[in-house]
């Protein structure tokens, strides 16, 4: 069999869209939960604002099947240590639990962030050492 390999180091383009569409078509043929429930992903996003309606922080997450996935949780430095992040996390976890989530998961590569999540009941279930030099990449999970 003869074939050619082409390399694109410039970024996402027409071929990336093509691959994504082909993978989506493959999923349609799978007799599994993902194929039958592609529309089951629901975002849960919360923003915190001060009196001047300026954002102080927020959380971005998705609820799918029986999982909550925390994508991003961030609070401005000057508002940290006041319980805002913890309140955001607990609120999104409670919302997800009421909608059928049994577990929550997230990834991070910051030690300070990892400590925050561990203090809030998450356990490290995966670690890649030197994800980039001097920094580890963590996957954390919590039973809701």
PDB file of N, CA, C and O in Angstrom, residues 28-76:
ATOM      1  N   UNK A  28     -21.575   7.728  16.519  1.00  0.00           N
ATOM      2  CA  UNK A  28     -22.977   7.406  16.243  1.00  0.00           C
ATOM      3  C   UNK A  28     -23.197   5.912  16.127  1.00  0.00           C
ATOM      4  O   UNK A  28     -24.262   5.413  16.437  1.00  0.00           O
ATOM      5  N   UNK A  29     -22.167   5.189  15.710  1.00  0.00           N
ATOM      6  CA  UNK A  29     -22.292   3.754  15.549  1.00  0.00           C
ATOM      7  C   UNK A  29     -22.035   2.961  16.804  1.00  0.00           C
ATOM      8  O   UNK A  29     -22.296   1.764  16.850  1.00  0.00           O
ATOM      9  N   UNK A  30     -21.513   3.603  17.844  1.00  0.00           N
ATOM     10  CA  UNK A  30     -21.209   2.881  19.077  1.00  0.00           C
ATOM     11  C   UNK A  30     -22.482   2.639  19.875  1.00  0.00           C
ATOM     12  O   UNK A  30     -23.260   3.552  20.112  1.00  0.00           O
ATOM     13  N   UNK A  31     -22.686   1.403  20.320  1.00  0.00           N
ATOM     14  CA  UNK A  31     -23.878   1.116  21.127  1.00  0.00           C
ATOM     15  C   UNK A  31     -23.635   1.446  22.600  1.00  0.00           C
ATOM     16  O   UNK A  31     -23.910   0.646  23.469  1.00  0.00           O
ATOM     17  N   UNK A  32     -23.080   2.622  22.851  1.00  0.00           N
ATOM     18  CA  UNK A  32     -22.808   2.972  24.242  1.00  0.00           C
ATOM     19  C   UNK A  32     -23.556   4.234  24.639  1.00  0.00           C
ATOM     20  O   UNK A  32     -24.231   4.862  23.839  1.00  0.00           O
ATOM     21  N   UNK A  33     -23.396   4.603  25.862  1.00  0.00           N
ATOM     22  CA  UNK A  33     -24.122   5.745  26.417  1.00  0.00           C
ATOM     23  C   UNK A  33     -23.772   7.042  25.707  1.00  0.00           C
ATOM     24  O   UNK A  33     -24.636   7.867  25.445  1.00  0.00           O
ATOM     25  N   UNK A  34     -22.503   7.231  25.370  1.00  0.00           N
ATOM     26  CA  UNK A  34     -22.085   8.458  24.707  1.00  0.00           C
ATOM     27  C   UNK A  34     -22.799   8.632  23.375  1.00  0.00           C
ATOM     28  O   UNK A  34     -23.315   9.702  23.070  1.00  0.00           O
ATOM     29  N   UNK A  35     -22.843   7.588  22.596  1.00  0.00           N
ATOM     30  CA  UNK A  35     -23.479   7.679  21.285  1.00  0.00           C
ATOM     31  C   UNK A  35     -24.963   7.989  21.403  1.00  0.00           C
ATOM     32  O   UNK A  35     -25.519   8.719  20.587  1.00  0.00           O
ATOM     33  N   UNK A  36     -25.608   7.448  22.405  1.00  0.00           N
ATOM     34  CA  UNK A  36     -27.047   7.638  22.564  1.00  0.00           C
ATOM     35  C   UNK A  36     -27.398   8.957  23.248  1.00  0.00           C
ATOM     36  O   UNK A  36     -28.544   9.378  23.212  1.00  0.00           O
ATOM     37  N   UNK A  37     -26.425   9.576  23.902  1.00  0.00           N
ATOM     38  CA  UNK A  37     -26.722  10.752  24.719  1.00  0.00           C
ATOM     39  C   UNK A  37     -25.753  11.905  24.474  1.00  0.00           C
ATOM     40  O   UNK A  37     -25.280  12.540  25.410  1.00  0.00           O
ATOM     41  N   UNK A  38     -25.471  12.195  23.209  1.00  0.00           N
ATOM     42  CA  UNK A  38     -24.540  13.264  22.886  1.00  0.00           C
ATOM     43  C   UNK A  38     -25.025  14.612  23.417  1.00  0.00           C
ATOM     44  O   UNK A  38     -24.230  15.472  23.741  1.00  0.00           O
ATOM     45  N   UNK A  39     -26.329  14.788  23.513  1.00  0.00           N
ATOM     46  CA  UNK A  39     -26.878  16.056  23.975  1.00  0.00           C
ATOM     47  C   UNK A  39     -26.942  16.142  25.498  1.00  0.00           C
ATOM     48  O   UNK A  39     -27.527  17.057  26.045  1.00  0.00           O
ATOM     49  N   UNK A  40     -26.328  15.205  26.188  1.00  0.00           N
ATOM     50  CA  UNK A  40     -26.432  15.165  27.637  1.00  0.00           C
ATOM     51  C   UNK A  40     -25.415  16.055  28.358  1.00  0.00           C
ATOM     52  O   UNK A  40     -25.358  16.039  29.575  1.00  0.00           O
ATOM     53  N   UNK A  41     -24.628  16.835  27.644  1.00  0.00           N
ATOM     54  CA  UNK A  41     -23.676  17.738  28.281  1.00  0.00           C
ATOM     55  C   UNK A  41     -24.371  19.069  28.565  1.00  0.00           C
ATOM     56  O   UNK A  41     -24.932  19.689  27.670  1.00  0.00           O
ATOM     57  N   UNK A  42     -24.342  19.481  29.845  1.00  0.00           N
ATOM     58  CA  UNK A  42     -25.002  20.712  30.262  1.00  0.00           C
ATOM     59  C   UNK A  42     -24.010  21.599  31.007  1.00  0.00           C
ATOM     60  O   UNK A  42     -23.445  21.182  32.025  1.00  0.00           O
ATOM     61  N   UNK A  43     -23.800  22.814  30.534  1.00  0.00           N
ATOM     62  CA  UNK A  43     -22.880  23.712  31.234  1.00  0.00           C
ATOM     63  C   UNK A  43     -23.498  24.252  32.522  1.00  0.00           C
ATOM     64  O   UNK A  43     -24.701  24.450  32.604  1.00  0.00           O
ATOM     65  N   UNK A  44     -22.646  24.441  33.513  1.00  0.00           N
ATOM     66  CA  UNK A  44     -23.017  25.142  34.741  1.00  0.00           C
ATOM     67  C   UNK A  44     -21.911  26.164  34.977  1.00  0.00           C
ATOM     68  O   UNK A  44     -20.783  25.800  35.308  1.00  0.00           O
ATOM     69  N   UNK A  45     -22.218  27.422  34.772  1.00  0.00           N
ATOM     70  CA  UNK A  45     -21.247  28.499  34.936  1.00  0.00           C
ATOM     71  C   UNK A  45     -21.787  29.507  35.931  1.00  0.00           C
ATOM     72  O   UNK A  45     -22.966  29.837  35.904  1.00  0.00           O
ATOM     73  N   UNK A  46     -20.920  29.990  36.812  1.00  0.00           N
ATOM     74  CA  UNK A  46     -21.315  30.987  37.804  1.00  0.00           C
ATOM     75  C   UNK A  46     -20.265  32.085  37.845  1.00  0.00           C
ATOM     76  O   UNK A  46     -19.075  31.805  37.778  1.00  0.00           O
ATOM     77  N   UNK A  47     -20.730  33.308  37.947  1.00  0.00           N
ATOM     78  CA  UNK A  47     -19.854  34.459  38.061  1.00  0.00           C
ATOM     79  C   UNK A  47     -20.153  35.179  39.369  1.00  0.00           C
ATOM     80  O   UNK A  47     -21.299  35.238  39.794  1.00  0.00           O
ATOM     81  N   UNK A  48     -19.121  35.743  39.982  1.00  0.00           N
ATOM     82  CA  UNK A  48     -19.268  36.533  41.203  1.00  0.00           C
ATOM     83  C   UNK A  48     -18.901  37.970  40.855  1.00  0.00           C
ATOM     84  O   UNK A  48     -17.851  38.218  40.261  1.00  0.00           O
ATOM     85  N   UNK A  49     -19.784  38.924  41.223  1.00  0.00           N
ATOM     86  CA  UNK A  49     -19.556  40.338  40.944  1.00  0.00           C
ATOM     87  C   UNK A  49     -19.580  41.137  42.240  1.00  0.00           C
ATOM     88  O   UNK A  49     -20.269  40.773  43.194  1.00  0.00           O
ATOM     89  N   UNK A  50     -18.870  42.260  42.240  1.00  0.00           N
ATOM     90  CA  UNK A  50     -18.901  43.150  43.400  1.00  0.00           C
ATOM     91  C   UNK A  50     -20.028  44.171  43.241  1.00  0.00           C
ATOM     92  O   UNK A  50     -20.828  44.084  42.303  1.00  0.00           O
ATOM     93  N   UNK A  51     -20.064  45.153  44.139  1.00  0.00           N
ATOM     94  CA  UNK A  51     -21.138  46.151  44.123  1.00  0.00           C
ATOM     95  C   UNK A  51     -21.170  46.968  42.834  1.00  0.00           C
ATOM     96  O   UNK A  51     -22.215  47.448  42.415  1.00  0.00           O
ATOM     97  N   UNK A  52     -20.006  47.144  42.206  1.00  0.00           N
ATOM     98  CA  UNK A  52     -19.926  47.887  40.940  1.00  0.00           C
ATOM     99  C   UNK A  52     -20.179  47.008  39.721  1.00  0.00           C
ATOM    100  O   UNK A  52     -19.920  47.408  38.592  1.00  0.00           O
ATOM    101  N   UNK A  53     -20.648  45.811  39.959  1.00  0.00           N
ATOM    102  CA  UNK A  53     -20.920  44.833  38.896  1.00  0.00           C
ATOM    103  C   UNK A  53     -19.660  44.426  38.128  1.00  0.00           C
ATOM    104  O   UNK A  53     -19.720  44.039  36.962  1.00  0.00           O
ATOM    105  N   UNK A  54     -18.503  44.478  38.781  1.00  0.00           N
ATOM    106  CA  UNK A  54     -17.237  44.016  38.205  1.00  0.00           C
ATOM    107  C   UNK A  54     -17.017  42.581  38.653  1.00  0.00           C
ATOM    108  O   UNK A  54     -17.216  42.244  39.823  1.00  0.00           O
ATOM    109  N   UNK A  55     -16.615  41.756  37.715  1.00  0.00           N
ATOM    110  CA  UNK A  55     -16.384  40.354  38.053  1.00  0.00           C
ATOM    111  C   UNK A  55     -15.236  40.204  39.037  1.00  0.00           C
ATOM    112  O   UNK A  55     -14.178  40.801  38.887  1.00  0.00           O
ATOM    113  N   UNK A  56     -15.472  39.351  40.031  1.00  0.00           N
ATOM    114  CA  UNK A  56     -14.471  39.026  41.040  1.00  0.00           C
ATOM    115  C   UNK A  56     -13.900  37.640  40.784  1.00  0.00           C
ATOM    116  O   UNK A  56     -12.819  37.313  41.235  1.00  0.00           O
ATOM    117  N   UNK A  57     -14.649  36.814  40.081  1.00  0.00           N
ATOM    118  CA  UNK A  57     -14.230  35.448  39.797  1.00  0.00           C
ATOM    119  C   UNK A  57     -15.405  34.640  39.299  1.00  0.00           C
ATOM    120  O   UNK A  57     -16.486  35.169  39.042  1.00  0.00           O
ATOM    121  N   UNK A  58     -15.170  33.346  39.157  1.00  0.00           N
ATOM    122  CA  UNK A  58     -16.246  32.485  38.689  1.00  0.00           C
ATOM    123  C   UNK A  58     -15.788  31.056  38.488  1.00  0.00           C
ATOM    124  O   UNK A  58     -14.623  30.719  38.726  1.00  0.00           O
ATOM    125  N   UNK A  59     -16.732  30.251  38.067  1.00  0.00           N
ATOM    126  CA  UNK A  59     -16.454  28.837  37.820  1.00  0.00           C
ATOM    127  C   UNK A  59     -17.152  28.418  36.538  1.00  0.00           C
ATOM    128  O   UNK A  59     -18.273  28.832  36.261  1.00  0.00           O
ATOM    129  N   UNK A  60     -16.458  27.629  35.745  1.00  0.00           N
ATOM    130  CA  UNK A  60     -16.986  27.088  34.498  1.00  0.00           C
ATOM    131  C   UNK A  60     -16.934  25.565  34.605  1.00  0.00           C
ATOM    132  O   UNK A  60     -15.884  25.001  34.937  1.00  0.00           O
ATOM    133  N   UNK A  61     -18.059  24.918  34.360  1.00  0.00           N
ATOM    134  CA  UNK A  61     -18.107  23.467  34.509  1.00  0.00           C
ATOM    135  C   UNK A  61     -19.141  22.873  33.561  1.00  0.00           C
ATOM    136  O   UNK A  61     -19.939  23.593  32.961  1.00  0.00           O
ATOM    137  N   UNK A  62     -19.098  21.563  33.452  1.00  0.00           N
ATOM    138  CA  UNK A  62     -20.070  20.834  32.630  1.00  0.00           C
ATOM    139  C   UNK A  62     -20.576  19.624  33.389  1.00  0.00           C
ATOM    140  O   UNK A  62     -19.808  18.945  34.072  1.00  0.00           O
ATOM    141  N   UNK A  63     -21.848  19.380  33.248  1.00  0.00           N
ATOM    142  CA  UNK A  63     -22.495  18.216  33.840  1.00  0.00           C
ATOM    143  C   UNK A  63     -22.832  17.259  32.707  1.00  0.00           C
ATOM    144  O   UNK A  63     -23.468  17.650  31.724  1.00  0.00           O
ATOM    145  N   UNK A  64     -22.331  16.035  32.802  1.00  0.00           N
ATOM    146  CA  UNK A  64     -22.659  15.022  31.806  1.00  0.00           C
ATOM    147  C   UNK A  64     -22.724  13.667  32.488  1.00  0.00           C
ATOM    148  O   UNK A  64     -21.931  13.371  33.357  1.00  0.00           O
ATOM    149  N   UNK A  65     -23.724  12.902  32.085  1.00  0.00           N
ATOM    150  CA  UNK A  65     -24.019  11.612  32.690  1.00  0.00           C
ATOM    151  C   UNK A  65     -24.091  11.789  34.196  1.00  0.00           C
ATOM    152  O   UNK A  65     -24.904  12.554  34.671  1.00  0.00           O
ATOM    153  N   UNK A  66     -23.249  11.131  34.951  1.00  0.00           N
ATOM    154  CA  UNK A  66     -23.275  11.304  36.400  1.00  0.00           C
ATOM    155  C   UNK A  66     -21.994  11.989  36.886  1.00  0.00           C
ATOM    156  O   UNK A  66     -21.553  11.789  38.005  1.00  0.00           O
ATOM    157  N   UNK A  67     -21.416  12.833  36.023  1.00  0.00           N
ATOM    158  CA  UNK A  67     -20.166  13.520  36.329  1.00  0.00           C
ATOM    159  C   UNK A  67     -20.315  15.028  36.217  1.00  0.00           C
ATOM    160  O   UNK A  67     -20.961  15.526  35.298  1.00  0.00           O
ATOM    161  N   UNK A  68     -19.647  15.727  37.115  1.00  0.00           N
ATOM    162  CA  UNK A  68     -19.427  17.161  37.007  1.00  0.00           C
ATOM    163  C   UNK A  68     -17.957  17.337  36.669  1.00  0.00           C
ATOM    164  O   UNK A  68     -17.096  16.763  37.339  1.00  0.00           O
ATOM    165  N   UNK A  69     -17.658  18.087  35.624  1.00  0.00           N
ATOM    166  CA  UNK A  69     -16.271  18.380  35.303  1.00  0.00           C
ATOM    167  C   UNK A  69     -16.038  19.875  35.485  1.00  0.00           C
ATOM    168  O   UNK A  69     -16.668  20.694  34.825  1.00  0.00           O
ATOM    169  N   UNK A  70     -15.138  20.210  36.397  1.00  0.00           N
ATOM    170  CA  UNK A  70     -14.762  21.598  36.629  1.00  0.00           C
ATOM    171  C   UNK A  70     -13.718  21.950  35.572  1.00  0.00           C
ATOM    172  O   UNK A  70     -12.637  21.362  35.539  1.00  0.00           O
ATOM    173  N   UNK A  71     -14.056  22.891  34.708  1.00  0.00           N
ATOM    174  CA  UNK A  71     -13.109  23.306  33.670  1.00  0.00           C
ATOM    175  C   UNK A  71     -12.195  24.413  34.181  1.00  0.00           C
ATOM    176  O   UNK A  71     -10.983  24.355  33.996  1.00  0.00           O
ATOM    177  N   UNK A  72     -12.777  25.413  34.796  1.00  0.00           N
ATOM    178  CA  UNK A  72     -12.010  26.543  35.311  1.00  0.00           C
ATOM    179  C   UNK A  72     -12.682  27.085  36.560  1.00  0.00           C
ATOM    180  O   UNK A  72     -13.907  27.182  36.619  1.00  0.00           O
ATOM    181  N   UNK A  73     -11.875  27.445  37.535  1.00  0.00           N
ATOM    182  CA  UNK A  73     -12.354  28.123  38.738  1.00  0.00           C
ATOM    183  C   UNK A  73     -11.293  29.155  39.074  1.00  0.00           C
ATOM    184  O   UNK A  73     -10.118  28.823  39.251  1.00  0.00           O
ATOM    185  N   UNK A  74     -11.713  30.410  39.143  1.00  0.00           N
ATOM    186  CA  UNK A  74     -10.733  31.478  39.325  1.00  0.00           C
ATOM    187  C   UNK A  74     -11.352  32.631  40.103  1.00  0.00           C
ATOM    188  O   UNK A  74     -12.518  32.972  39.899  1.00  0.00           O
ATOM    189  N   UNK A  75     -10.546  33.211  40.999  1.00  0.00           N
ATOM    190  CA  UNK A  75     -10.951  34.384  41.772  1.00  0.00           C
ATOM    191  C   UNK A  75      -9.770  35.354  41.751  1.00  0.00           C
ATOM    192  O   UNK A  75      -8.611  34.952  41.921  1.00  0.00           O
ATOM    193  N   UNK A  76     -10.067  36.656  41.528  1.00  0.00           N
ATOM    194  CA  UNK A  76      -9.013  37.671  41.562  1.00  0.00           C
ATOM    195  C   UNK A  76      -8.219  37.541  42.853  1.00  0.00           C
ATOM    196  O   UNK A  76      -8.783  37.289  43.921  1.00  0.00           O
TER     197      UNK A  76
END
